[in-house]
Amino acid sequence: MNSGFVAVTRRDLRLARRRPVEALLPVVFFLVACSLFPLGVGPESEVLRQIAPGIVWVCALLSAMLSLGSLYGSDYADGSLEQMLVSGQPMVVLVLAKALAHWLMTGVPLILVAPLLGLLFDMRADSIATLTLGLLLGTPLLSLIGGVGAALTLGLRNGAVLILLLVLPLCIPVLIFGAGAVTAVDSGISSAGHFYLLGALLLLTLAGAPVATAAALRISI
């Protein structure tokens, strides 16, 4: 199982290196979308600090959605997904490997650039740290939940639109608790409760999403 997990993760990361434009698209969209809001809202620091958490989280969610269509789509098109199903490896393990690779390609870059966006919105240092920690807990959720949506819409016409309809409602709690943690810090309240809830959601999703994704992939194939 370990060999299959490592092999699929390395394979997806290697394919991402061979397609740098496609791999960097979510990060570029994240930076551009967040950068437009200060230009449209104005330079008032207080307003920017109030809207920053919600804007960053919404843009992070939309950025993660950009690459979900190809999470299993390319493997389905070239027959690699069928080979994974008949390889004898537990499909749940392979699904976890692909979710990890997706998070490393999309979630980790968003976490790394989040402090720069915090400075752009004139956020305080403790708020930036809270935002970064929230993204660290929340972005794996986006990859895991997005994998379920990608598997359910595999091979369907207009699958990208269906992914949005399926995944966005499920990610609303992640947005609420992630942005709420920063708001709590700005208000002088402890953000521990928000992080506990994000951690609980991550554990729950980690236990259920790979099983649901594997079942959806078998149905699609």
mmCIF file of C-alpha atoms in Angstrom:
data_model
loop_
_atom_site.group_PDB
_atom_site.id
_atom_site.type_symbol
_atom_site.label_atom_id
_atom_site.label_comp_id
_atom_site.label_asym_id
_atom_site.label_seq_id
_atom_site.Cartn_x
_atom_site.Cartn_y
_atom_site.Cartn_z
ATOM 1 C CA MET A 1 0.000 0.000 0.000
ATOM 2 C CA ASN A 2 2.858 2.346 0.794
ATOM 3 C CA SER A 3 4.473 1.703 -2.581
ATOM 4 C CA GLY A 4 1.204 2.444 -4.412
ATOM 5 C CA PHE A 5 0.612 5.606 -2.391
ATOM 6 C CA VAL A 6 4.127 6.929 -3.057
ATOM 7 C CA ALA A 7 4.047 5.938 -6.736
ATOM 8 C CA VAL A 8 0.757 7.726 -7.484
ATOM 9 C CA THR A 9 1.826 10.836 -5.563
ATOM 10 C CA ARG A 10 5.163 11.047 -7.366
ATOM 11 C CA ARG A 11 3.486 10.409 -10.706
ATOM 12 C CA ASP A 12 0.998 13.262 -10.288
ATOM 13 C CA LEU A 13 3.705 15.658 -9.109
ATOM 14 C CA ARG A 14 5.890 14.687 -12.076
ATOM 15 C CA LEU A 15 3.025 15.297 -14.482
ATOM 16 C CA ALA A 16 2.440 18.700 -12.874
ATOM 17 C CA ARG A 17 6.088 19.646 -13.445
ATOM 18 C CA ARG A 18 5.689 18.782 -17.114
ATOM 19 C CA ARG A 19 2.643 21.083 -17.357
ATOM 20 C CA PRO A 20 3.762 24.161 -15.416
ATOM 21 C CA VAL A 21 1.163 26.508 -16.896
ATOM 22 C CA GLU A 22 -1.702 24.291 -15.791
ATOM 23 C CA ALA A 23 -0.125 23.754 -12.375
ATOM 24 C CA LEU A 24 0.449 27.474 -11.741
ATOM 25 C CA LEU A 25 -2.975 28.601 -12.952
ATOM 26 C CA PRO A 26 -4.719 28.262 -9.539
ATOM 27 C CA VAL A 27 -1.994 30.277 -7.794
ATOM 28 C CA VAL A 28 -2.031 33.014 -10.423
ATOM 29 C CA PHE A 29 -5.828 33.209 -10.233
ATOM 30 C CA PHE A 30 -5.629 33.405 -6.432
ATOM 31 C CA LEU A 31 -3.161 36.287 -6.530
ATOM 32 C CA VAL A 32 -4.939 38.219 -9.267
ATOM 33 C CA ALA A 33 -8.424 37.804 -7.793
ATOM 34 C CA CYS A 34 -7.340 38.897 -4.312
ATOM 35 C CA SER A 35 -5.339 41.814 -5.692
ATOM 36 C CA LEU A 36 -8.347 43.244 -7.515
ATOM 37 C CA PHE A 37 -10.394 43.832 -4.367
ATOM 38 C CA PRO A 38 -8.175 46.566 -2.843
ATOM 39 C CA LEU A 39 -8.286 48.375 -6.180
ATOM 40 C CA GLY A 40 -12.067 48.204 -6.320
ATOM 41 C CA VAL A 41 -12.884 48.830 -2.660
ATOM 42 C CA GLY A 42 -10.378 51.600 -2.020
ATOM 43 C CA PRO A 43 -7.314 52.173 0.164
ATOM 44 C CA GLU A 44 -9.125 52.408 3.522
ATOM 45 C CA SER A 45 -7.144 50.124 5.827
ATOM 46 C CA GLU A 46 -10.006 49.404 8.228
ATOM 47 C CA VAL A 47 -12.325 48.279 5.433
ATOM 48 C CA LEU A 48 -9.637 46.105 3.870
ATOM 49 C CA ARG A 49 -8.875 44.394 7.184
ATOM 50 C CA GLN A 50 -12.560 43.599 7.702
ATOM 51 C CA ILE A 51 -13.131 42.036 4.287
ATOM 52 C CA ALA A 52 -9.730 40.352 3.916
ATOM 53 C CA PRO A 53 -10.509 36.965 5.570
ATOM 54 C CA GLY A 54 -13.633 36.324 3.520
ATOM 55 C CA ILE A 55 -12.009 37.427 0.277
ATOM 56 C CA VAL A 56 -8.917 35.267 0.757
ATOM 57 C CA TRP A 57 -10.964 32.190 1.643
ATOM 58 C CA VAL A 58 -13.412 32.577 -1.224
ATOM 59 C CA CYS A 59 -10.573 33.076 -3.708
ATOM 60 C CA ALA A 60 -8.747 30.055 -2.270
ATOM 61 C CA LEU A 61 -11.858 27.924 -2.745
ATOM 62 C CA LEU A 62 -12.354 29.078 -6.330
ATOM 63 C CA SER A 63 -8.661 28.510 -7.069
ATOM 64 C CA ALA A 64 -8.868 24.934 -5.813
ATOM 65 C CA MET A 65 -11.921 24.347 -8.004
ATOM 66 C CA LEU A 66 -9.994 25.251 -11.164
ATOM 67 C CA SER A 67 -7.941 22.072 -11.156
ATOM 68 C CA LEU A 68 -10.602 19.606 -10.005
ATOM 69 C CA GLY A 69 -11.744 18.836 -13.544
ATOM 70 C CA SER A 70 -8.374 17.302 -14.373
ATOM 71 C CA LEU A 71 -7.943 15.509 -11.038
ATOM 72 C CA TYR A 72 -9.336 12.283 -12.490
ATOM 73 C CA GLY A 73 -10.327 13.452 -15.968
ATOM 74 C CA SER A 74 -6.930 12.957 -17.633
ATOM 75 C CA ASP A 75 -6.480 9.527 -16.021
ATOM 76 C CA TYR A 76 -9.974 8.555 -17.163
ATOM 77 C CA ALA A 77 -9.249 9.686 -20.722
ATOM 78 C CA ASP A 78 -5.964 7.794 -21.183
ATOM 79 C CA GLY A 79 -6.978 4.616 -19.331
ATOM 80 C CA SER A 80 -4.714 5.116 -16.323
ATOM 81 C CA LEU A 81 -7.668 5.118 -13.962
ATOM 82 C CA GLU A 82 -8.763 1.678 -15.124
ATOM 83 C CA GLN A 83 -5.236 0.388 -14.524
ATOM 84 C CA MET A 84 -5.361 1.753 -10.982
ATOM 85 C CA LEU A 85 -8.641 -0.043 -10.334
ATOM 86 C CA VAL A 86 -7.245 -3.408 -11.474
ATOM 87 C CA SER A 87 -3.777 -2.940 -9.962
ATOM 88 C CA GLY A 88 -4.668 -4.778 -6.762
ATOM 89 C CA GLN A 89 -3.924 -1.707 -4.640
ATOM 90 C CA PRO A 90 -6.726 -0.456 -2.340
ATOM 91 C CA MET A 91 -8.482 2.292 -4.258
ATOM 92 C CA VAL A 92 -8.881 4.321 -1.061
ATOM 93 C CA VAL A 93 -5.088 4.516 -0.756
ATOM 94 C CA LEU A 94 -4.701 5.680 -4.355
ATOM 95 C CA VAL A 95 -7.439 8.281 -3.849
ATOM 96 C CA LEU A 96 -5.604 9.607 -0.801
ATOM 97 C CA ALA A 97 -2.407 9.813 -2.853
ATOM 98 C CA LYS A 98 -4.099 11.844 -5.584
ATOM 99 C CA ALA A 99 -5.691 14.131 -2.968
ATOM 100 C CA LEU A 100 -2.279 14.670 -1.392
ATOM 101 C CA ALA A 101 -0.729 15.490 -4.760
ATOM 102 C CA HIS A 102 -3.565 17.917 -5.526
ATOM 103 C CA TRP A 103 -3.064 19.630 -2.168
ATOM 104 C CA LEU A 104 0.692 19.898 -2.699
ATOM 105 C CA MET A 105 0.119 21.479 -6.121
ATOM 106 C CA THR A 106 -2.689 23.854 -5.160
ATOM 107 C CA GLY A 107 -3.089 24.151 -1.391
ATOM 108 C CA VAL A 108 0.547 24.559 -0.377
ATOM 109 C CA PRO A 109 1.236 27.428 -2.836
ATOM 110 C CA LEU A 110 -1.879 29.226 -1.563
ATOM 111 C CA ILE A 111 -0.626 28.879 2.005
ATOM 112 C CA LEU A 112 2.783 30.260 1.041
ATOM 113 C CA VAL A 113 1.406 33.374 -0.683
ATOM 114 C CA ALA A 114 -1.258 34.060 1.966
ATOM 115 C CA PRO A 115 1.091 36.208 4.139
ATOM 116 C CA LEU A 116 1.820 38.447 1.151
ATOM 117 C CA LEU A 117 -1.893 38.955 0.610
ATOM 118 C CA GLY A 118 -2.266 39.709 4.302
ATOM 119 C CA LEU A 119 0.217 42.546 3.919
ATOM 120 C CA LEU A 120 -1.673 43.731 0.853
ATOM 121 C CA PHE A 121 -4.838 44.010 2.955
ATOM 122 C CA ASP A 122 -2.930 45.716 5.806
ATOM 123 C CA MET A 123 -3.634 42.875 8.250
ATOM 124 C CA ARG A 124 -1.873 42.625 11.593
ATOM 125 C CA ALA A 125 0.804 40.008 12.180
ATOM 126 C CA ASP A 126 -1.376 37.854 14.450
ATOM 127 C CA SER A 127 -4.218 37.986 11.919
ATOM 128 C CA ILE A 128 -1.878 36.896 9.129
ATOM 129 C CA ALA A 129 -0.633 33.994 11.246
ATOM 130 C CA THR A 130 -4.220 32.965 11.996
ATOM 131 C CA LEU A 131 -5.157 33.175 8.318
ATOM 132 C CA THR A 132 -2.176 31.023 7.328
ATOM 133 C CA LEU A 133 -2.916 28.410 9.989
ATOM 134 C CA GLY A 134 -6.563 28.312 8.925
ATOM 135 C CA LEU A 135 -5.553 27.707 5.312
ATOM 136 C CA LEU A 136 -3.200 24.964 6.480
ATOM 137 C CA LEU A 137 -6.141 23.152 8.067
ATOM 138 C CA GLY A 138 -8.752 24.097 5.466
ATOM 139 C CA THR A 139 -7.079 23.555 2.103
ATOM 140 C CA PRO A 140 -6.753 19.755 2.562
ATOM 141 C CA LEU A 141 -10.511 19.743 3.103
ATOM 142 C CA LEU A 142 -10.987 21.434 -0.264
ATOM 143 C CA SER A 143 -8.885 18.781 -1.996
ATOM 144 C CA LEU A 144 -10.671 15.880 -0.281
ATOM 145 C CA ILE A 145 -14.191 17.216 -0.833
ATOM 146 C CA GLY A 146 -13.322 18.290 -4.356
ATOM 147 C CA GLY A 147 -12.148 14.769 -5.118
ATOM 148 C CA VAL A 148 -15.609 13.424 -4.312
ATOM 149 C CA GLY A 149 -17.200 15.904 -6.696
ATOM 150 C CA ALA A 150 -14.668 15.156 -9.422
ATOM 151 C CA ALA A 151 -15.308 11.424 -9.110
ATOM 152 C CA LEU A 152 -19.088 11.805 -9.183
ATOM 153 C CA THR A 153 -19.000 13.897 -12.373
ATOM 154 C CA LEU A 154 -16.321 11.859 -14.136
ATOM 155 C CA GLY A 155 -17.038 11.478 -17.840
ATOM 156 C CA LEU A 156 -20.165 13.635 -17.756
ATOM 157 C CA ARG A 157 -20.797 16.497 -20.141
ATOM 158 C CA ASN A 158 -20.552 19.877 -18.382
ATOM 159 C CA GLY A 159 -18.867 18.135 -15.485
ATOM 160 C CA ALA A 160 -17.049 21.296 -14.382
ATOM 161 C CA VAL A 161 -20.351 23.055 -13.687
ATOM 162 C CA LEU A 162 -21.660 20.059 -11.769
ATOM 163 C CA ILE A 163 -18.499 19.974 -9.651
ATOM 164 C CA LEU A 164 -19.141 23.548 -8.555
ATOM 165 C CA LEU A 165 -22.743 22.766 -7.676
ATOM 166 C CA LEU A 166 -21.727 19.723 -5.649
ATOM 167 C CA VAL A 167 -18.610 20.990 -3.913
ATOM 168 C CA LEU A 168 -19.321 24.645 -3.099
ATOM 169 C CA PRO A 169 -22.207 23.972 -0.645
ATOM 170 C CA LEU A 170 -20.115 21.354 1.165
ATOM 171 C CA CYS A 171 -17.241 23.823 1.599
ATOM 172 C CA ILE A 172 -19.351 26.545 3.243
ATOM 173 C CA PRO A 173 -18.473 25.403 6.820
ATOM 174 C CA VAL A 174 -14.782 25.559 5.932
ATOM 175 C CA LEU A 175 -15.167 29.161 4.757
ATOM 176 C CA ILE A 176 -17.166 30.129 7.837
ATOM 177 C CA PHE A 177 -14.733 28.718 10.381
ATOM 178 C CA GLY A 178 -11.603 29.751 8.462
ATOM 179 C CA ALA A 179 -12.674 33.364 8.053
ATOM 180 C CA GLY A 180 -14.247 33.393 11.521
ATOM 181 C CA ALA A 181 -10.920 32.533 13.139
ATOM 182 C CA VAL A 182 -9.335 35.700 11.731
ATOM 183 C CA THR A 183 -12.361 37.789 12.697
ATOM 184 C CA ALA A 184 -12.154 36.437 16.245
ATOM 185 C CA VAL A 185 -8.491 37.427 16.538
ATOM 186 C CA ASP A 186 -9.255 40.908 15.244
ATOM 187 C CA SER A 187 -11.992 41.208 17.894
ATOM 188 C CA GLY A 188 -9.688 40.098 20.702
ATOM 189 C CA ILE A 189 -11.368 36.673 21.091
ATOM 190 C CA SER A 190 -9.614 33.318 21.074
ATOM 191 C CA SER A 191 -9.721 31.536 17.727
ATOM 192 C CA ALA A 192 -9.140 28.078 19.237
ATOM 193 C CA GLY A 193 -12.764 27.043 18.790
ATOM 194 C CA HIS A 194 -12.656 27.716 15.056
ATOM 195 C CA PHE A 195 -9.457 25.709 14.693
ATOM 196 C CA TYR A 196 -10.904 22.817 16.692
ATOM 197 C CA LEU A 197 -13.900 22.727 14.378
ATOM 198 C CA LEU A 198 -11.681 22.870 11.295
ATOM 199 C CA GLY A 199 -9.605 20.028 12.705
ATOM 200 C CA ALA A 200 -12.717 17.977 13.422
ATOM 201 C CA LEU A 201 -14.001 18.581 9.896
ATOM 202 C CA LEU A 202 -10.613 17.547 8.504
ATOM 203 C CA LEU A 203 -10.605 14.269 10.457
ATOM 204 C CA LEU A 204 -14.208 13.524 9.497
ATOM 205 C CA THR A 205 -13.549 14.264 5.823
ATOM 206 C CA LEU A 206 -10.304 12.293 5.878
ATOM 207 C CA ALA A 207 -12.230 9.271 7.141
ATOM 208 C CA GLY A 208 -15.203 9.504 4.777
ATOM 209 C CA ALA A 209 -14.222 11.328 1.581
ATOM 210 C CA PRO A 210 -11.680 8.783 0.236
ATOM 211 C CA VAL A 211 -14.179 5.939 0.668
ATOM 212 C CA ALA A 212 -16.903 7.916 -1.127
ATOM 213 C CA THR A 213 -14.483 8.925 -3.895
ATOM 214 C CA ALA A 214 -13.335 5.344 -4.444
ATOM 215 C CA ALA A 215 -16.938 4.143 -4.667
ATOM 216 C CA ALA A 216 -17.816 6.929 -7.117
ATOM 217 C CA LEU A 217 -14.828 6.053 -9.312
ATOM 218 C CA ARG A 218 -15.863 2.393 -9.466
ATOM 219 C CA ILE A 219 -19.368 3.435 -10.485
ATOM 220 C CA SER A 220 -18.019 5.778 -13.160
ATOM 221 C CA ILE A 221 -15.755 3.098 -14.614
#
